[in-house]
Every structure is written in C-alpha cells, then in structure tokens.
XYZ file of C-alpha atoms in Angstrom:
671
model
C 34.741 82.572 -76.905
C 30.980 82.874 -76.412
C 31.137 79.929 -73.999
C 33.826 81.610 -71.872
C 31.877 84.854 -71.903
C 28.743 83.023 -70.825
C 30.560 81.261 -67.975
C 32.039 84.542 -66.754
C 28.619 86.169 -66.930
C 27.092 83.292 -64.976
C 29.840 83.482 -62.338
C 29.297 87.212 -61.996
C 25.564 86.669 -61.700
C 26.096 84.056 -58.964
C 28.410 86.383 -57.053
C 25.864 89.187 -57.384
C 23.084 86.865 -56.200
C 25.241 85.714 -53.250
C 26.062 89.330 -52.361
C 22.380 90.165 -52.490
C 21.674 87.380 -50.028
C 24.487 88.373 -47.664
C 23.846 91.118 -45.140
C 26.241 92.928 -42.793
C 24.820 94.582 -39.688
C 26.766 96.736 -37.222
C 25.865 97.988 -33.748
C 28.167 100.313 -31.821
C 28.392 101.139 -28.130
C 27.292 104.618 -26.972
C 30.932 105.713 -26.461
C 31.871 104.385 -29.907
C 34.648 102.087 -28.687
C 32.929 98.703 -28.907
C 31.586 97.408 -32.225
C 29.581 94.280 -33.020
C 29.434 93.133 -36.642
C 26.991 90.437 -37.738
C 27.062 88.801 -41.172
C 24.141 86.686 -42.370
C 23.880 84.649 -45.535
C 22.502 81.338 -46.760
C 25.159 79.521 -44.715
C 24.061 81.040 -41.409
C 25.219 83.895 -39.213
C 28.459 85.059 -37.578
C 29.214 87.834 -35.123
C 32.464 89.699 -34.459
C 33.363 91.942 -31.505
C 35.986 94.718 -31.558
C 37.113 97.218 -28.937
C 39.097 100.315 -29.937
C 39.398 98.778 -33.407
C 41.119 95.665 -32.025
C 39.778 92.136 -32.296
C 38.101 90.620 -29.265
C 35.976 87.902 -30.898
C 36.721 86.891 -34.495
C 33.748 85.934 -36.729
C 31.987 83.187 -34.777
C 28.935 81.125 -35.679
C 25.439 81.703 -34.278
C 22.640 79.258 -35.054
C 19.883 77.119 -33.600
C 18.539 73.786 -34.794
C 14.785 73.365 -34.350
C 12.987 70.233 -35.448
C 16.070 68.920 -37.236
C 16.679 72.081 -39.277
C 19.021 75.027 -38.776
C 16.801 78.064 -38.350
C 19.311 80.782 -39.253
C 20.051 79.919 -42.869
C 19.115 82.892 -45.014
C 19.680 86.638 -45.197
C 17.898 88.554 -42.456
C 15.624 91.554 -42.395
C 16.778 94.296 -40.027
C 14.136 95.543 -37.579
C 13.917 97.497 -34.330
C 17.211 99.393 -34.521
C 17.397 101.914 -31.705
C 19.592 103.644 -29.143
C 18.524 103.121 -25.545
C 19.321 105.434 -22.623
C 17.317 104.846 -19.442
C 17.621 104.536 -15.674
C 17.099 101.110 -14.105
C 16.130 100.831 -10.430
C 17.333 97.681 -8.721
C 16.347 96.034 -5.481
C 19.897 95.011 -4.698
C 23.066 95.050 -6.770
C 26.310 96.997 -6.930
C 24.240 100.174 -6.848
C 20.617 101.193 -6.372
C 20.329 102.685 -9.835
C 22.007 101.927 -13.144
C 22.106 104.142 -16.193
C 21.597 101.673 -19.034
C 22.892 102.753 -22.450
C 23.267 100.605 -25.553
C 22.560 100.325 -29.260
C 20.440 97.411 -30.402
C 19.130 95.862 -33.587
C 17.041 92.776 -34.308
C 17.530 90.567 -37.361
C 14.367 88.700 -38.346
C 14.320 85.456 -40.324
C 11.418 83.977 -42.266
C 10.756 81.031 -39.948
C 9.793 82.822 -36.728
C 13.363 83.080 -35.444
C 15.152 86.373 -34.855
C 18.406 87.509 -33.254
C 18.825 90.650 -31.158
C 22.294 92.235 -30.954
C 23.356 94.772 -28.343
C 26.490 96.860 -27.854
C 27.150 98.430 -24.438
C 30.296 100.365 -23.548
C 31.733 97.390 -21.645
C 30.090 94.325 -23.162
C 28.463 92.881 -26.264
C 25.566 90.444 -26.257
C 23.074 88.670 -28.445
C 20.053 86.441 -27.929
C 17.852 84.312 -30.133
C 14.077 84.816 -30.055
C 11.539 82.270 -31.254
C 7.866 82.638 -32.097
C 6.244 79.235 -32.533
C 2.650 80.367 -32.324
C 0.759 77.707 -30.380
C 2.970 74.879 -31.586
C 5.508 73.113 -29.431
C 8.899 72.897 -31.097
C 11.949 70.900 -30.139
C 15.333 72.639 -29.942
C 17.896 70.035 -30.988
C 20.878 72.242 -30.190
C 22.215 75.776 -30.304
C 25.480 76.938 -31.859
C 27.370 79.646 -29.984
C 31.059 80.105 -30.790
C 33.704 82.465 -29.425
C 36.826 82.553 -31.632
C 40.002 84.321 -30.501
C 42.900 85.604 -32.582
C 45.648 83.752 -30.729
C 46.413 81.104 -28.147
C 45.701 83.315 -25.156
C 45.841 82.402 -21.481
C 42.465 81.734 -19.856
C 40.959 81.295 -16.379
C 38.967 78.067 -16.778
C 36.606 76.683 -14.084
C 36.141 73.028 -15.057
C 33.297 70.803 -13.886
C 34.935 68.224 -11.622
C 32.359 67.107 -9.057
C 29.734 65.203 -11.015
C 26.844 63.746 -9.033
C 26.157 60.059 -9.521
C 28.597 59.948 -12.430
C 26.230 61.990 -14.610
C 28.025 64.413 -16.974
C 25.564 67.290 -16.591
C 24.907 66.990 -12.845
C 27.326 69.092 -10.754
C 27.483 71.843 -8.120
C 28.827 74.730 -10.286
C 31.847 75.042 -7.985
C 35.384 74.975 -9.312
C 38.821 76.430 -8.791
C 40.375 78.061 -11.876
C 42.841 76.288 -14.134
C 45.074 78.989 -15.628
C 46.099 77.678 -19.033
C 46.207 78.587 -22.705
C 43.217 77.939 -24.926
C 45.145 75.197 -26.729
C 45.799 73.468 -23.394
C 42.146 73.187 -22.412
C 40.922 69.643 -21.809
C 38.852 68.661 -24.826
C 36.691 66.211 -22.877
C 35.764 68.615 -20.039
C 32.944 71.071 -19.480
C 33.762 74.529 -18.147
C 31.442 76.754 -16.147
C 30.761 80.286 -17.367
C 31.984 82.961 -16.793
C 35.369 82.123 -18.295
C 38.043 84.796 -18.788
C 40.466 85.075 -21.718
C 43.537 87.334 -21.324
C 43.972 89.502 -24.416
C 47.018 91.619 -25.344
C 47.683 94.951 -23.608
C 46.154 93.768 -20.336
C 42.633 93.468 -21.699
C 40.251 90.699 -20.649
C 37.316 89.106 -22.462
C 34.841 87.251 -20.246
C 32.383 84.846 -21.878
C 29.103 84.219 -20.056
C 25.364 83.753 -20.371
C 22.570 85.762 -18.735
C 18.795 85.877 -18.500
C 18.396 82.078 -18.454
C 14.751 81.015 -18.196
C 13.002 77.820 -19.345
C 16.198 76.846 -21.151
C 19.464 75.155 -20.156
C 22.434 77.169 -18.930
C 25.475 77.540 -21.155
C 28.601 75.505 -20.493
C 31.809 75.999 -22.499
C 34.077 73.459 -24.170
C 37.277 73.614 -26.203
C 36.625 74.119 -29.906
C 38.857 74.050 -32.956
C 41.901 76.288 -32.837
C 41.605 79.148 -30.376
C 37.872 78.786 -29.956
C 35.387 78.222 -27.164
C 31.988 76.829 -28.000
C 28.785 76.404 -26.054
C 27.438 73.111 -24.762
C 23.992 72.559 -23.274
C 22.545 69.840 -21.054
C 19.958 67.728 -22.904
C 16.508 67.354 -21.353
C 16.232 64.423 -18.907
C 14.353 61.337 -20.105
C 14.664 59.136 -16.998
C 15.722 60.126 -13.467
C 16.353 58.581 -10.071
C 17.144 59.657 -6.524
C 20.897 59.494 -6.023
C 24.089 61.509 -5.947
C 25.653 62.723 -2.710
C 23.793 61.137 0.266
C 20.806 60.603 -2.045
C 20.145 64.334 -1.967
C 19.935 64.720 -5.755
C 17.597 63.759 -8.533
C 20.054 62.393 -11.086
C 19.163 61.806 -14.760
C 19.761 58.183 -15.820
C 19.002 58.907 -19.457
C 18.721 62.102 -21.482
C 16.885 62.973 -24.670
C 18.567 64.010 -27.910
C 17.306 67.610 -27.581
C 18.066 70.477 -25.168
C 14.648 72.181 -24.887
C 10.989 72.090 -25.821
C 9.486 75.510 -26.552
C 5.993 76.770 -27.299
C 4.780 80.239 -28.191
C 7.088 83.239 -28.177
C 10.233 82.914 -26.063
C 13.430 84.869 -25.682
C 16.399 82.557 -25.221
C 19.269 83.480 -22.887
C 21.851 86.103 -23.730
C 25.336 85.148 -24.905
C 27.615 87.916 -23.666
C 31.256 88.936 -23.864
C 32.414 91.468 -21.285
C 35.465 93.408 -22.459
C 37.703 95.474 -20.217
C 40.992 97.359 -20.502
C 41.475 97.184 -16.707
C 40.695 94.151 -14.553
C 39.152 96.280 -11.816
C 36.299 97.290 -14.130
C 35.010 93.700 -14.047
C 34.196 94.176 -10.350
C 32.028 97.157 -11.272
C 30.149 95.690 -14.253
C 26.348 95.321 -14.133
C 26.007 92.868 -17.016
C 23.962 90.246 -15.112
C 21.399 92.770 -13.921
C 21.075 94.580 -17.254
C 20.487 91.376 -19.235
C 17.992 89.895 -16.774
C 14.173 89.968 -16.983
C 12.478 92.750 -15.039
C 11.133 92.282 -11.501
C 7.945 90.190 -11.323
C 7.119 90.840 -7.669
C 4.734 93.753 -7.182
C 5.355 94.321 -3.476
C 8.995 93.959 -2.456
C 8.795 95.780 0.886
C 8.798 92.485 2.799
C 12.143 91.389 1.294
C 14.715 92.082 3.994
C 18.386 91.373 3.231
C 20.631 90.865 6.228
C 23.238 88.763 7.971
C 22.844 85.230 9.264
C 24.301 83.318 12.203
C 24.953 79.939 10.584
C 25.295 76.577 12.294
C 26.663 74.063 9.786
C 30.230 75.296 9.179
C 31.033 75.508 12.877
C 29.290 72.174 13.611
C 27.113 73.879 16.296
C 30.210 74.086 18.497
C 29.357 76.428 21.336
C 31.051 76.349 24.714
C 30.562 77.665 28.249
C 26.937 76.519 28.437
C 25.150 74.030 30.671
C 23.542 72.004 27.854
C 24.928 69.685 25.203
C 25.270 71.677 21.977
C 23.959 70.248 18.739
C 20.821 70.270 16.639
C 18.442 70.992 19.500
C 16.264 73.761 20.852
C 18.678 75.143 23.505
C 21.481 75.464 20.920
C 19.335 77.443 18.490
C 18.081 79.681 21.296
C 21.752 80.465 21.906
C 22.216 81.312 18.202
C 19.159 83.563 18.385
C 20.509 85.320 21.488
C 23.861 85.851 19.771
C 22.150 87.204 16.657
C 19.939 89.574 18.657
C 22.901 90.864 20.695
C 24.820 91.689 17.512
C 21.922 93.024 15.391
C 22.060 90.002 13.069
C 18.749 89.548 11.306
C 18.533 85.763 10.848
C 19.735 82.327 11.848
C 19.745 79.267 9.601
C 18.829 75.814 10.821
C 20.692 73.685 8.327
C 20.469 70.027 7.295
C 19.200 67.768 10.081
C 16.053 69.535 11.302
C 13.864 67.533 8.915
C 13.514 63.958 7.750
C 15.821 63.121 4.835
C 12.753 62.261 2.758
C 10.216 64.841 3.942
C 9.909 68.441 5.111
C 6.658 67.872 6.976
C 6.837 64.380 8.483
C 9.295 62.692 10.855
C 10.952 65.964 11.874
C 13.818 66.090 14.369
C 12.146 65.743 17.809
C 14.996 67.651 19.499
C 14.096 70.851 17.639
C 10.880 72.634 18.660
C 10.349 74.906 15.676
C 7.288 76.657 17.103
C 9.160 77.550 20.302
C 12.178 78.795 18.332
C 10.060 80.858 15.922
C 8.256 82.556 18.822
C 11.529 83.098 20.689
C 13.173 84.580 17.606
C 10.213 86.842 16.956
C 10.445 88.283 20.479
C 14.165 88.921 19.957
C 13.809 90.312 16.414
C 15.545 87.364 14.711
C 14.057 85.418 11.811
C 14.618 81.723 11.062
C 15.535 80.245 7.657
C 15.323 76.490 7.053
C 17.528 74.263 4.911
C 15.945 71.976 2.315
C 17.125 69.802 -0.524
C 15.621 70.714 -3.888
C 14.135 67.255 -4.309
C 12.342 67.405 -0.953
C 10.915 70.836 -1.699
C 9.481 69.601 -5.002
C 8.577 66.224 -3.464
C 10.793 64.288 -5.887
C 8.831 65.430 -8.942
C 10.608 68.078 -11.070
C 7.758 68.335 -13.569
C 5.031 67.926 -10.958
C 2.328 70.325 -9.858
C 3.861 73.374 -8.155
C 0.907 73.179 -5.758
C 2.819 70.549 -3.781
C 5.698 72.972 -3.236
C 3.209 75.735 -2.570
C 1.675 73.639 0.200
C 5.046 73.366 1.966
C 5.745 77.065 1.505
C 2.374 78.057 2.941
C 2.735 75.703 5.897
C 6.058 77.192 7.010
C 5.174 80.784 6.133
C 2.083 80.463 8.334
C 4.328 79.167 11.142
C 6.527 82.270 10.831
C 9.573 80.902 8.994
C 11.296 83.623 6.914
C 12.688 81.527 4.068
C 14.437 78.440 2.719
C 18.012 77.634 1.812
C 17.417 75.274 -1.126
C 20.358 72.944 -1.684
C 21.547 70.375 -4.243
C 19.891 71.586 -7.426
C 23.175 70.578 -9.062
C 21.848 70.910 -12.612
C 20.795 73.674 -14.959
C 19.016 71.783 -17.731
C 15.666 73.158 -18.884
C 13.757 71.183 -16.267
C 15.743 72.633 -13.361
C 15.763 76.244 -14.575
C 11.998 76.030 -14.994
C 11.701 74.597 -11.478
C 13.904 77.342 -9.997
C 11.511 79.982 -11.365
C 8.447 78.098 -10.097
C 9.898 77.775 -6.587
C 10.799 81.479 -6.542
C 7.284 82.442 -7.597
C 5.749 80.213 -4.932
C 8.072 81.610 -2.256
C 7.205 85.179 -3.272
C 3.486 84.428 -2.924
C 4.123 83.462 0.684
C 6.701 86.221 1.347
C 9.588 83.810 1.819
C 13.266 84.478 1.131
C 15.428 82.008 -0.790
C 19.105 81.036 -0.883
C 19.819 78.761 -3.878
C 22.691 76.284 -3.654
C 24.008 74.036 -6.414
C 22.907 76.635 -8.956
C 24.730 79.662 -10.330
C 22.829 82.920 -10.776
C 21.937 83.573 -14.391
C 19.392 86.373 -14.235
C 16.604 84.968 -12.053
C 17.599 87.254 -9.158
C 16.171 90.357 -10.867
C 12.662 89.032 -11.623
C 12.619 87.359 -8.190
C 14.692 89.466 -5.759
C 13.445 87.276 -2.904
C 16.307 84.975 -4.018
C 19.009 86.784 -2.071
C 21.922 84.389 -2.478
C 23.367 81.749 -4.768
C 26.214 79.388 -4.078
C 28.034 78.085 -7.150
C 31.290 79.080 -5.466
C 34.178 77.275 -3.743
C 33.448 78.984 -0.466
C 34.693 78.612 3.063
C 33.025 75.215 3.493
C 35.786 73.692 1.359
C 38.317 74.381 4.109
C 36.635 71.663 6.175
C 37.901 68.909 3.851
C 40.814 70.606 2.063
C 43.640 68.039 1.683
C 47.212 68.845 2.631
C 49.910 68.164 0.037
C 53.585 68.556 0.906
C 54.017 71.706 2.965
C 50.550 73.171 2.500
C 46.957 72.847 1.268
C 46.275 71.419 -2.183
C 44.347 74.482 -3.360
C 45.377 78.119 -3.208
C 42.268 79.559 -1.565
C 43.550 83.141 -1.205
C 44.234 83.269 -4.965
C 40.721 81.978 -5.583
C 39.369 84.679 -3.240
C 40.929 87.377 -5.438
C 39.727 85.771 -8.685
C 35.998 85.310 -8.022
C 35.226 89.052 -7.605
C 36.227 89.453 -11.271
C 34.448 86.367 -12.632
C 31.921 84.511 -10.488
C 30.616 87.760 -8.984
C 29.844 89.088 -12.488
C 26.809 86.793 -12.528
C 25.423 87.816 -9.133
C 25.600 87.322 -5.390
C 27.577 84.429 -3.920
C 27.093 82.481 -0.723
C 30.785 82.121 0.109
C 29.991 82.084 3.881
C 33.000 84.008 5.267
C 33.931 84.910 8.819
C 36.372 82.312 10.175
C 37.950 83.320 13.480
C 40.524 80.494 13.375
C 42.987 81.528 10.665
C 46.127 79.836 9.391
C 49.235 80.462 7.359
C 49.848 78.187 4.411
C 52.357 76.030 6.293
C 50.131 75.376 9.318
C 46.734 75.036 7.653
C 44.963 71.691 7.594
C 41.403 70.622 6.841
C 39.273 69.732 9.855
C 35.554 69.090 9.498
C 34.554 69.635 13.139
C 36.987 72.468 13.978
C 37.621 74.225 10.649
C 39.986 77.094 9.926
C 40.600 79.416 6.987
C 43.598 79.991 4.733
C 44.989 83.490 5.167
C 44.721 86.144 7.852
C 41.917 87.234 10.162
C 41.501 90.516 8.310
C 41.394 88.621 4.998
C 38.156 87.092 6.325
C 36.841 90.421 7.632
C 37.520 92.208 4.335
C 35.309 89.701 2.504
C 32.200 91.335 3.994
C 32.725 94.489 1.932
C 34.207 92.644 -1.059
C 31.802 89.782 -1.764
C 28.224 90.514 -2.818
C 25.741 88.579 -0.677
C 22.457 90.200 0.384
C 22.067 87.266 2.805
C 25.579 87.222 4.247
C 26.688 84.492 6.672
C 28.717 84.572 9.840
C 30.091 81.083 9.450
C 31.904 80.585 12.724
C 30.648 79.661 16.182
C 28.863 82.294 18.293
C 31.217 81.615 21.194
C 34.244 82.272 18.978
C 32.725 85.547 17.821
C 32.019 86.473 21.439
C 35.675 85.874 22.295
C 36.606 88.120 19.351
C 33.986 90.803 19.990
C 36.066 93.629 18.502
C 36.160 91.857 15.128
C 32.523 90.787 15.465
C 31.410 94.378 16.076
C 33.035 95.446 12.823
C 31.555 92.562 10.796
C 28.091 93.163 12.254
C 28.139 96.797 11.085
C 28.871 95.999 7.419
C 25.608 96.124 5.412
C 24.726 93.366 2.951
C 23.369 95.703 0.250
C 24.849 99.013 -0.866
C 23.918 102.209 -2.680
C 27.138 102.576 -4.658
C 30.238 100.562 -5.569
C 33.626 101.827 -6.745
C 36.238 99.356 -7.972
C 39.439 101.138 -6.972
C 42.223 98.768 -7.999
C 43.086 95.147 -8.592
C 44.351 92.402 -10.826
C 42.584 89.108 -11.467
C 44.064 86.372 -9.284
C 46.326 88.838 -7.478
C 44.438 91.396 -5.369
C 41.273 93.495 -5.049
C 40.478 96.954 -3.661
C 36.794 97.956 -3.468
C 34.767 100.745 -1.855
C 31.038 100.484 -1.195
C 28.679 103.126 0.174
C 25.536 102.720 2.251
C 23.927 106.051 3.043
C 26.733 108.364 4.161
C 29.052 105.565 5.336
C 31.758 103.943 3.213
C 33.124 100.423 3.575
C 36.518 99.829 1.970
C 38.273 96.475 1.651
C 41.411 94.985 0.120
C 42.393 91.334 -0.349
C 45.568 89.674 -1.606
C 46.672 86.146 -2.460
C 49.710 84.604 -0.746
C 51.830 87.497 -2.070
C 52.377 90.351 0.435
C 51.577 93.774 -1.065
C 51.924 97.458 -0.309
C 49.177 99.656 -1.722
C 48.592 103.393 -1.505
C 44.862 103.981 -1.163
C 43.522 107.370 -2.223
C 40.261 108.398 -0.530
C 39.392 110.822 -3.332
C 36.006 109.116 -3.733
C 34.845 110.661 -0.416
C 32.694 113.813 -0.489
C 34.121 116.940 1.098
C 34.405 116.907 4.874
C 36.274 115.188 7.680
C 35.530 111.560 8.517
C 36.545 108.899 11.007
C 38.111 105.746 9.556
C 37.729 102.648 11.723
C 40.495 100.395 10.343
C 41.426 96.736 10.689
C 44.811 95.797 9.205
C 47.052 92.743 9.250
C 49.193 92.802 12.391
C 52.960 93.051 12.345
C 53.133 89.324 13.174
C 50.434 88.196 10.733
C 53.135 86.638 8.548
C 53.629 83.923 11.169
C 50.397 84.116 13.207
C 47.442 84.628 10.867
C 45.071 85.791 13.617
C 47.204 88.858 14.358
C 45.600 92.188 13.448
C 45.780 95.868 14.320
C 42.703 97.992 15.029
C 43.034 101.779 14.746
C 41.030 104.934 14.123
C 42.058 108.122 12.380
C 40.564 111.242 10.829
C 40.527 111.290 7.022
C 39.400 113.530 4.163
C 39.125 113.098 0.412
C 42.756 114.203 0.087
C 44.009 111.466 2.448
C 46.248 108.746 1.042
C 46.628 105.641 3.197
C 49.636 103.339 2.928
C 48.310 99.807 3.304
C 50.394 96.694 3.894
C 48.732 93.371 3.087
C 50.456 90.362 4.638
C 50.707 87.084 2.752
C 47.104 85.884 2.408
C 46.107 89.148 4.009
C 43.430 91.789 4.008
C 42.493 95.318 5.037
C 39.072 96.689 5.969
C 37.743 100.076 7.017
C 34.468 101.725 7.924
C 34.555 105.430 7.089
C 31.847 107.582 8.620
C-alpha cells in the first residue's frame, strides 16, 4: 500500500513539475476578435490562432536549431507585453498613412533566443530573435508549422521553373493550383503567400515578411492538414548558368540555412485572416511587418510610368529608320513618353555586354546622347542589368564593385536599374539585395527587382519601386495553345494575385496590351504579342495592380493609334493616398477604388465569366463629380478590343450598373 501511495505521490509531483515548466501566453487583437495562444514547455513551443472563437491555426510547432541544438526547449519568461497604437507614414503603399494597432508580447529563453508574438485585427504573426553576442552561430534549420482543422481547399503557387536544375533557384512566378491540402504535391515547394479556404467564406493566408540576412520562407506539404516551412540552405559552391547564363546557380549547398552574429531579428511568420476576400486587397501586413525606412532623404525618389521596349520587341512603325536597339528608336520612345507625360523609359537587355555593364557596350546605342535628349524632354532613363553583372559575379564580394557601377551611371544621369534574374532568396541573395539597395540609394538611383518577391525590403529602401515575382503580361509571348484556347487561364490569375501576391508588395506585371484576344482566338507570339481578355481588362489593371514604377508594355505606335485609351492610362497615378476594396472574390473578380488628391480611380476585373455588378459610389465626399468611364463594348464578347467611352455626372448617392464581358474590365476616373 505504501508503495502504491509513493508511486501516486511521485506521479503527482511529476505532473506538478511539468505544469510548473509549461507556460501559456495569450495575445489578443485590439478589437478582441483574433487571439493567439502560445504554449511553451520542455518539448518546445506551439502557437494557435483563433478568430471569433473559431480555429484558424491549430497548435503548430515553432522552433529553431542553432549549432545542432533546438533553442526553444524550456519554459519561457514573459517580457515586453504591451498594446501599441500609432500612426505609420509610408512613402508608397495602399495609403499614405496607416494606423497600426496590435498587442504584443515577447517570450525570452535562457540561451539568447526569444519569440515575439503579435495580434492585429486582421492577422497574427511571430518572429524569432537571437542575441549571439559577438559569436557567429550557425542556424541548422527553423521549424514553422501551420496546422488546419480539416482538408480545406488551397490556392497553391508551386515552384516549377528551376534554373539550371537547382531546387532552390527559381523566378518566384507561378500560376495557382487550386486543390485540397491533402492533394498537395509532397515533393514540391510552394511560394508564399498561400491561401487556405476556411468554412463560412473565411480565408487564411500564410506568408513571411521582414526578410533580411536570412532565407525566404517556402511552404511544403506536412503531415495531415498541415503546411510547414522550408528554407534554402546557404550555397557552398556556385557557377554561372541557368537561363542564357544569366544566373549564378549553386552547385552545392551547405547543411545549414544561415550564419548569424550579434543580435538579429529573424523574419516574421504571419497568417492573415479575413471573413471577406475583398479585405485581403486592403491589408497592410507587408508594410507593418517591415523594417523602418533607412533612407534619410527620400525627396529624390520619383515613382512614375515607364515606356518599355522589351515586350513589344521595339516594334514601331511609320518612321524612316530601322527600329531596334539603337539611338533613333529610343529617341522615339522618349518623344512618346514626353508627349504623354510618362516619366521614364527602360532600355532593356541588349544595351550592354552579356558579361559586363561597363565594357563592350552596344555601339548602336549612344547613352550619353539619349540621356541628354531625355533630360531636355523631361524623361529619365532606367537600364536593365542581370544581378550577376551588377555584383560582378561575386555574391559575397566587396559592395564597392557594385558601388563603382552605380556611381558611374548616376554621374552620367541614369535614373535607375531594373535588376533581373536574382532567382533565389537564400541568405546570400537577401543580403545582396539589401546591399544593392543601399548602394543605389547613396547614388539616388531607383530599382526594379526581378526574380525576387518583395518580403519587406521595400519599406527600409523605398527606392526599390517594383518587384516581379508574378506571372505578368510577358508570359503571353510564349503561352502555348491547347485544344481551343491557351493552356493557362490568365484572366483568372489576374483576379487572384490582388488577393495574394499583392499582399507582399508591388508587382511588375507590365500591363497595357493594345492587341487583345478572346480565349478562342488567342495565341502566343513573341514578336507580336497579345493579351488574354478585353482591352478594358488591360486598362483596369492600372488602378488595380500596385506598381509605383508602372509599365506601358506595348509599342508607342500602337498607343498612338489608340490615343483615347492611352490618355486614360497616362492619367492614372502609380501611387495613391487611399485605397478602398469595394468587392470581390478570390479567383473570380475584383472591384477597387483608389484616391490621389481629390481624384478617384475605380477599376473592376473579371475572369472568363461575364458579370453584372452594381457599384455604389458612397465612398465619394459630398458634391457632384464627372466620371470618365471605359467599359467593355457591346461586341467585346467576340472582339476583345471593343470598348465604350462615356462621361456622366455622379454623386455619392449614384449607383452604376456595370457589365463585365468575359475576360473583361471596367475603369473610371472620377474628378
């Protein structure tokens, strides 16, 4: 009997000891609807997310392995609990100012590792912080799990365009596979953000933010209904390769994902939660979880539109010179830009030597003459560069080499660089992206990053105006035809990315095609490309897609033949003071309103499904306004270029009945 009593007493003591070592921590959003619960014990840490008392994320593991040991393995001490309510001023985003409200707490562990948890009204997030003193420490891996209650449908953007056959080298561009969590491909990486469709029309979007000196987060299928994070290991050996030898491709990678020294905050792991899809188009998560601006003087940063050469293959007509990559052609682009109040032109791939930005340049392009000509006409010039040429093939080399190139072209009068083919986001590349941005800012140069998705760098360095990481209009040049139409449903993609890809930041989709096609008569053509969907579908993108450096992708002579449409596009700003997400459903349609000063720009897009929408203008202040409207024409169902242009007086009580043709759009300027 004494033995049984002793055993029971020991069991009770063990349970008491375990309970003493286990800690539950809760943070709640300012409106009280979103709750984050963290549990820490000797086994590690989990977090759970609920909205309105309903499960979003079930208890999911958080940990980090440093130097071969898991660093979150004991009960934590709670520090720095507070409620935050402040105003954040932004250089460019969905709005000029954001009211930031959240509750936060930090859990500190004994080994220099801590975890900060935050609960906002529309998203939950956490990040790991490390303090290594002066020591360098190796991060073997990080555990980030996202468990769901059931086998829900998801919008999954898989990696499918690896460079040089290397698993972690890709362009961050993908269409969305719409499938259940159980149907996800277990051997494939997915690009964040990734959306999961919860009951009652809710969505949960998993993403990372604030990535610096650390790899970006990919997602893979986990056990059951779970997503888990995957991170690119640090490169060990690299070589020039990939598409047209434009990449630096790792041949071998190390067994760890990062090397850290001193105090560092790791990227945020975030879950955006919404009851209505439209709210995703109005969420500021990427800006709020990014580092603060690191450029003291930002007055020189000038967003604007760009007349772009590459998509239209420099096809201009009605001139007495042979068009192509030459000085007369780019003078024509400058003239077109000046005539239409377009701030920049881009001279894309082909102006420089494939191996150098300073030697063996294209003799048919006189940069000095073009810079001077553009300056007289009020048009700046941006140059294309591969990432490897800008860093002179040395990712870990002295930034002074890049700085030398930046200074050389800044002194000449160039306004910026479109940096292409990063195609990785391991620690080496994210570190390089920050170094390039800092160098460009020193020399007052703008940047457009391609082959890299935005993950927070745009707030500390707002001279990076655009990011690609999107299946933009360029894909129409090589889109294959299958059966009676194109392989991919581009209009459906167009009404998915405002909810997902645009959550992370601006996107260089490059809209503006003047040759437009129905599904049954579309075909890919590299030299004379067209778009899927209607003319107004393309025009509506200018007020829908966020791009502070927004392209006019088609030929100047085509825009001149369609001057009425060009006049409208040219008037749409590239940055706005306010955004209102009016209506929409992911993968189906979007309706957005954006304000610049006293003028509103309203746009609607649909997939291949025709739609009738009643648009209330209740967001307008009191008064009478003129609405300059472009709508799909009555024959747009069979001739995609057909549109109707009209003007009418409107007030805040006006309700407009809008018809969107298949693959259609609607756009208005209200002033």
